[in-house]
Each structure stands twice: as C-alpha cells, then as structure tokens.
Amino acid sequence: MNENIIHEILKEYEMKRDRALKDALNRKNKLYKEIPELEKIDEEIKKVGIEITQSIFKEPENGRELLNLLKERLNNLKKKKAYLLESNGYPEDYLEPKYECNICKDTGYVNRKRCKCFDQKLINIYYKQSSIAEILKKENFSNFNFEYYSDKPYGDKPSPRSNMKNIVEFSLNFIKNFDTTAESLFFYGDSGLGKTFLANCIAKELLDRGKSVIYRTAPDLIEGLRINKLNADSSSYNEYLELLKECDLLIIDDLGTESITAFSLQEFFNILNTRLLLGKKFIISTNLLLSEIMAIYPERIYSRIFGHFKLLNFYGEDIRLKRKMII
Ligand SMILES: Nc1ncnc2c1ncn2[C@@H]1O[C@H](COP(=O)(O)OP(=O)(O)OP(=O)(O)O)[C@@H](O)[C@H]1O
Ligand SMILES: [Mg+2]
Ligand SMILES: [Zn+2]
C-alpha cells in the first residue's frame, strides 16, 4: 500500500479531529456565558473525576465503597448537566465533539484495525487514481451481456459464448483468489471482442474490495513515463513509476499500439520485471497474435509474459459492428 496515501489520509483525520474539538470548545465557551451554572457543574465533574482516580490509588482496600459513592455523584452531576442543557433548549450531547465518523471518532482505527470509513477513503482515492472511474459506471459485471457472443461453434473451436464463459469464470476466480495467487491475465484477440470491457469489470470488483488498480493504455503508459522523464525534477518520474510498480493491479490495455523504441522496451521490461518479482499482478490486453508478440518484443519480455500470465484468447464477431447492425 502506498505510504504517501496513508499519510495523507491520517493527516486529514487529524485535521478533522482538531476541528471537531475546536468547535466543541467554542460551543462550550459560548454556553458558559449563557448558562453560568453549567461551568460550575463542569468544574465539579472534573473534581470528582480527579477524586475517583486518587481514591483508586490511595485506598485500594476500602476503595470500592468510596468509588461507588463518587461514581454516583458523577452520575448525578451529569444528569443535572443534561437537564440544564435540555431546559435551555439544547440537545444532551450539544457539548460533545461532533465527529464525522462516530465509530472511530475520526481516528481511522477501531481496535487497531482500519475503520470502515478509512477503507472507504482508500477506495475513493483508488477510484480517482485508476483513471477509469467514470467508465466503470457502465462497464461492469452487472452490464455484462453474453448475448453478444454467438453460441454456434466457431470453425473447429467451441462457440464464442462458451469460450467467453470460460474466460469470465477464470476472471471471477482471479478476483476471488486475488490475494493468494500471483498469476496475471493476458487477453489477446481481435478488435471489439470485449477485452477492455472485461478488464474494466475486473477493475471495478477489485476497486470495490479496496485494491488499488491503475489503468493505462500502452501508449499512455509509455508517454507518461517519457514526459515525466523529460521533467527536470526527477521526483515526478519516480513518483509515477512508483505508482505503476506499487498498485495492486496494473492494467495495460492495447499492448503493441505504443511506438516501439529502446526507451519503451526498457520501461516496459522494468515495470514487468519489478512487479512480477514483487508478486504483483497485471491484466494486459492486445490485438497482437502470440507470434507477433514474439516478433516485436525481446525474449526477456515475452518469456515473462508466457511464464507468468494466463493466456486467454478472445474470438468471435466484433461487438462494435454487431451493435451498429442491430441499431
Ligand atoms: N460482455 C459485454 N457485454 C456488454 N457489452 C460489451 C461486452 N463486451 C464488450 N462490450 C461492448 O462492446 C464494445 C467493444 O468492446 P471492447 O472495447 O471491450 O473490445 P476490445 O476487445 O477491447 O477491442 P479493441 O481490441 O479494439 O480494444 C464496447 O462498446 C463495449 O462496451
Ligand atoms: Mg480494447
Ligand atoms: Zn471511522
């Protein structure tokens, strides 16, 4: 997980807590002027609180009786305070700090575990970072339609629909076992067969489970690195590279449409190799045939792809064309 993101979130929590405490203090000071008796009760409450602590240390033997007495006094004072607030038209908890999340009181943690609100913040950040937040509203499993794939055998191969069912089943297992397996997915096949669509479906499922997902087309990926590298400040390149290396899932769409240069091959190899060594997964999609992959990319790249990726072949009729003909 990205340390910077965690740091930012914790800073945000701290600011929220500070604000909640400050607001509560402001309300209190105002109310003390309006209802002076309240301040007296609060002082009493504080005193009793101190006495309770002292009594525990001083007289451990017969402390219990004293403790009960003090606790009763404390309760009475609290009741009095609540009554005073209410009779002046304020809710009982008017002077308490108002946290955005009452479960963790804006600390982000409950019993040393991340609070739900923390997870949600991470999800929101990961959604933004992925670059596909908008498209995922449409391209997700709830809109997945097998009807676009013919159920007739495809030459000597099984029907595109049954092929797709296998691929989807494989993808669902990929999501289910995301934390325990290191195998990546390689989608290859002609245009308009749903490679990007399925990658997006998977991305959404994982984002909703709090995983960080980055989507880039291969040209964007390389161009982003190139531009950041040109930048005089090397930190932007390093930060970008870190993002690509550290995210839980990196989707590289349209592999082979980037212009192939020494730089593009070096950067691609670097990301591929580093992530695989870290046990991090990819989804790569391409229009290229496996033989073309072997012709375009050096062995150190394609041997890693063939070794670490499940190769899934998409075939059938172009959905884009099909849709046009139906409409
Ligand atoms: N299973 C599906 N259910 C519903 N719509 C789909 C499905 N698969 C693809 N589509 C739609 O069909 C069109 C083509 O799909 P997609 O862009 O995923 O193809 P592709 O294989 O990535 O093509 P290319 O190789 O050209 O990138 C898109 O408009 C997409 O929304
Ligand atoms: Mg595509
Ligand atoms: Zn919380």
Short mmCIF file of N, CA, C and O and ligand atoms in Angstrom, two decimals, residues 135 138-141 143-149 164 168 187-201 215 253-254 257 285-288 314 318-321 323, ligand 1:
data_model
loop_
_atom_site.label_atom_id
_atom_site.label_comp_id
_atom_site.label_asym_id
_atom_site.label_seq_id
_atom_site.Cartn_x
_atom_site.Cartn_y
_atom_site.Cartn_z
N ILE A 135 -15.97 5.38 -16.55
CA ILE A 135 -16.36 4.30 -17.46
C ILE A 135 -16.85 3.07 -16.69
O ILE A 135 -17.68 2.30 -17.18
N LYS A 138 -20.50 2.15 -16.40
CA LYS A 138 -21.17 1.41 -17.48
C LYS A 138 -20.55 0.04 -17.70
O LYS A 138 -21.23 -0.94 -17.94
N GLU A 139 -19.21 0.01 -17.67
CA GLU A 139 -18.54 -1.25 -17.99
C GLU A 139 -18.25 -2.02 -16.71
O GLU A 139 -17.21 -1.84 -16.08
N ASN A 140 -19.19 -2.85 -16.30
CA ASN A 140 -19.02 -3.66 -15.09
C ASN A 140 -19.85 -4.94 -15.23
O ASN A 140 -20.66 -5.06 -16.14
N PHE A 141 -19.64 -5.85 -14.30
CA PHE A 141 -20.27 -7.17 -14.44
C PHE A 141 -21.80 -7.10 -14.49
O PHE A 141 -22.42 -7.96 -15.10
N ASN A 143 -23.51 -5.20 -16.17
CA ASN A 143 -23.93 -4.95 -17.56
C ASN A 143 -23.33 -5.95 -18.54
O ASN A 143 -23.45 -5.77 -19.75
N PHE A 144 -22.69 -6.96 -18.00
CA PHE A 144 -22.05 -7.94 -18.88
C PHE A 144 -23.13 -8.75 -19.60
O PHE A 144 -24.05 -9.27 -19.00
N ASN A 145 -23.01 -8.82 -20.93
CA ASN A 145 -24.03 -9.49 -21.73
C ASN A 145 -23.41 -10.58 -22.60
O ASN A 145 -22.63 -10.28 -23.51
N PHE A 146 -23.79 -11.82 -22.33
CA PHE A 146 -23.25 -12.94 -23.12
C PHE A 146 -23.91 -13.03 -24.49
O PHE A 146 -23.42 -13.73 -25.37
N GLU A 147 -25.04 -12.34 -24.65
CA GLU A 147 -25.78 -12.42 -25.92
C GLU A 147 -24.94 -11.93 -27.11
O GLU A 147 -25.21 -12.31 -28.24
N TYR A 148 -23.99 -11.08 -26.82
CA TYR A 148 -23.16 -10.57 -27.92
C TYR A 148 -22.26 -11.67 -28.51
O TYR A 148 -21.69 -11.49 -29.57
N TYR A 149 -22.13 -12.78 -27.78
CA TYR A 149 -21.25 -13.84 -28.25
C TYR A 149 -22.09 -14.98 -28.81
O TYR A 149 -23.00 -15.48 -28.13
N MET A 164 -16.24 -17.48 -23.92
CA MET A 164 -16.34 -16.30 -23.05
C MET A 164 -16.72 -16.72 -21.64
O MET A 164 -16.25 -16.14 -20.65
N VAL A 168 -14.70 -15.70 -18.39
CA VAL A 168 -15.32 -14.99 -17.27
C VAL A 168 -15.14 -15.79 -15.98
O VAL A 168 -14.82 -15.23 -14.93
N PHE A 187 -5.10 -10.95 -22.13
CA PHE A 187 -6.24 -11.04 -23.05
C PHE A 187 -5.74 -10.75 -24.46
O PHE A 187 -5.27 -9.64 -24.73
N TYR A 188 -5.88 -11.70 -25.37
CA TYR A 188 -5.49 -11.40 -26.75
C TYR A 188 -6.58 -11.83 -27.71
O TYR A 188 -7.30 -12.80 -27.47
N GLY A 189 -6.71 -11.07 -28.78
CA GLY A 189 -7.75 -11.36 -29.75
C GLY A 189 -8.08 -10.11 -30.55
O GLY A 189 -7.58 -9.02 -30.25
N ASP A 190 -8.95 -10.32 -31.55
CA ASP A 190 -9.25 -9.22 -32.46
C ASP A 190 -9.99 -8.09 -31.77
O ASP A 190 -10.42 -8.21 -30.62
N SER A 191 -10.19 -7.03 -32.55
CA SER A 191 -10.84 -5.82 -32.06
C SER A 191 -12.31 -6.06 -31.73
O SER A 191 -12.97 -6.88 -32.41
N GLY A 192 -12.82 -5.37 -30.74
CA GLY A 192 -14.25 -5.35 -30.45
C GLY A 192 -14.79 -6.63 -29.82
O GLY A 192 -15.98 -6.93 -29.94
N LEU A 193 -13.94 -7.37 -29.13
CA LEU A 193 -14.41 -8.64 -28.56
C LEU A 193 -14.59 -8.56 -27.04
O LEU A 193 -14.87 -9.58 -26.40
N GLY A 194 -14.44 -7.37 -26.48
CA GLY A 194 -14.73 -7.21 -25.05
C GLY A 194 -13.53 -7.37 -24.13
O GLY A 194 -13.70 -7.59 -22.93
N LYS A 195 -12.34 -7.20 -24.64
CA LYS A 195 -11.15 -7.32 -23.79
C LYS A 195 -11.10 -6.17 -22.78
O LYS A 195 -10.93 -6.39 -21.58
N THR A 196 -11.26 -4.96 -23.30
CA THR A 196 -11.23 -3.80 -22.41
C THR A 196 -12.42 -3.85 -21.44
O THR A 196 -12.28 -3.57 -20.25
N PHE A 197 -13.57 -4.25 -21.99
CA PHE A 197 -14.79 -4.33 -21.16
C PHE A 197 -14.56 -5.26 -19.97
O PHE A 197 -14.83 -4.90 -18.82
N LEU A 198 -14.02 -6.44 -20.24
CA LEU A 198 -13.82 -7.41 -19.15
C LEU A 198 -12.76 -6.91 -18.16
O LEU A 198 -12.91 -7.08 -16.95
N ALA A 199 -11.71 -6.30 -18.69
CA ALA A 199 -10.67 -5.75 -17.80
C ALA A 199 -11.32 -4.73 -16.86
O ALA A 199 -11.02 -4.68 -15.66
N ASN A 200 -12.24 -3.92 -17.40
CA ASN A 200 -12.92 -2.93 -16.57
C ASN A 200 -13.82 -3.58 -15.52
O ASN A 200 -13.89 -3.12 -14.39
N CYS A 201 -14.52 -4.64 -15.94
CA CYS A 201 -15.37 -5.37 -14.97
C CYS A 201 -14.52 -5.82 -13.78
O CYS A 201 -14.91 -5.68 -12.62
N TYR A 215 -5.20 1.86 -14.53
CA TYR A 215 -5.46 1.52 -15.92
C TYR A 215 -4.70 2.48 -16.82
O TYR A 215 -4.81 3.69 -16.65
N ASP A 253 -3.64 -1.73 -21.38
CA ASP A 253 -4.56 -2.04 -22.48
C ASP A 253 -3.86 -1.76 -23.81
O ASP A 253 -2.98 -0.89 -23.89
N ASP A 254 -4.28 -2.48 -24.84
CA ASP A 254 -3.78 -2.25 -26.21
C ASP A 254 -2.26 -2.35 -26.32
O ASP A 254 -1.64 -1.50 -26.98
N THR A 257 0.26 -1.12 -29.42
CA THR A 257 -0.10 0.10 -30.16
C THR A 257 0.82 1.25 -29.78
O THR A 257 0.74 2.33 -30.35
N SER A 285 -3.91 -6.44 -22.29
CA SER A 285 -4.73 -6.83 -23.44
C SER A 285 -4.05 -6.39 -24.73
O SER A 285 -3.32 -5.39 -24.75
N THR A 286 -4.27 -7.17 -25.76
CA THR A 286 -3.62 -6.85 -27.04
C THR A 286 -4.39 -7.42 -28.22
O THR A 286 -5.12 -8.41 -28.08
N ASN A 287 -4.23 -6.78 -29.36
CA ASN A 287 -4.76 -7.30 -30.63
C ASN A 287 -3.75 -8.21 -31.31
O ASN A 287 -4.05 -8.83 -32.33
N LEU A 288 -2.54 -8.25 -30.77
CA LEU A 288 -1.47 -9.00 -31.44
C LEU A 288 -1.67 -10.51 -31.25
O LEU A 288 -2.22 -10.96 -30.24
N PHE A 314 -9.57 -14.28 -26.96
CA PHE A 314 -10.93 -13.82 -27.27
C PHE A 314 -11.15 -14.04 -28.76
O PHE A 314 -10.32 -13.65 -29.57
N ASP A 318 -17.00 -9.02 -34.01
CA ASP A 318 -16.80 -7.69 -33.44
C ASP A 318 -18.12 -7.15 -32.84
O ASP A 318 -19.10 -6.97 -33.55
N ILE A 319 -18.11 -6.92 -31.52
CA ILE A 319 -19.34 -6.44 -30.86
C ILE A 319 -19.70 -5.03 -31.34
O ILE A 319 -20.87 -4.69 -31.49
N ARG A 320 -18.69 -4.23 -31.61
CA ARG A 320 -18.97 -2.86 -32.09
C ARG A 320 -19.77 -2.92 -33.39
O ARG A 320 -20.75 -2.19 -33.54
N LEU A 321 -19.37 -3.79 -34.30
CA LEU A 321 -20.09 -3.92 -35.58
C LEU A 321 -21.49 -4.49 -35.34
O LEU A 321 -22.47 -4.00 -35.88
N ARG A 323 -23.39 -4.31 -32.75
CA ARG A 323 -24.26 -3.30 -32.15
C ARG A 323 -24.77 -2.33 -33.20
O ARG A 323 -25.94 -1.97 -33.21
N1 LIG B 1 -19.65 -8.60 -22.39
C1 LIG B 1 -20.09 -7.43 -22.84
N2 LIG B 1 -21.33 -7.03 -22.52
C2 LIG B 1 -21.77 -5.84 -22.97
N3 LIG B 1 -21.08 -5.04 -23.78
C3 LIG B 1 -19.85 -5.38 -24.12
C4 LIG B 1 -19.30 -6.61 -23.68
N4 LIG B 1 -18.05 -6.72 -24.18
C5 LIG B 1 -17.85 -5.63 -24.90
N5 LIG B 1 -18.90 -4.81 -24.89
C6 LIG B 1 -19.01 -3.54 -25.62
O1 LIG B 1 -18.52 -3.79 -26.92
C7 LIG B 1 -17.64 -2.78 -27.36
C8 LIG B 1 -16.28 -3.36 -27.69
O2 LIG B 1 -15.71 -3.94 -26.53
P1 LIG B 1 -14.21 -3.63 -26.08
O3 LIG B 1 -13.89 -2.21 -26.28
O4 LIG B 1 -14.05 -4.18 -24.73
O5 LIG B 1 -13.41 -4.50 -27.15
P2 LIG B 1 -11.84 -4.80 -27.20
O6 LIG B 1 -11.71 -6.27 -27.31
O7 LIG B 1 -11.17 -4.13 -26.09
O8 LIG B 1 -11.46 -4.13 -28.59
P3 LIG B 1 -10.04 -3.48 -29.02
O9 LIG B 1 -9.12 -4.62 -29.27
O10 LIG B 1 -10.37 -2.74 -30.27
O11 LIG B 1 -9.60 -2.60 -27.91
C9 LIG B 1 -17.61 -1.74 -26.27
O12 LIG B 1 -18.52 -0.72 -26.61
C10 LIG B 1 -18.08 -2.49 -25.06
O13 LIG B 1 -18.74 -1.64 -24.16
#
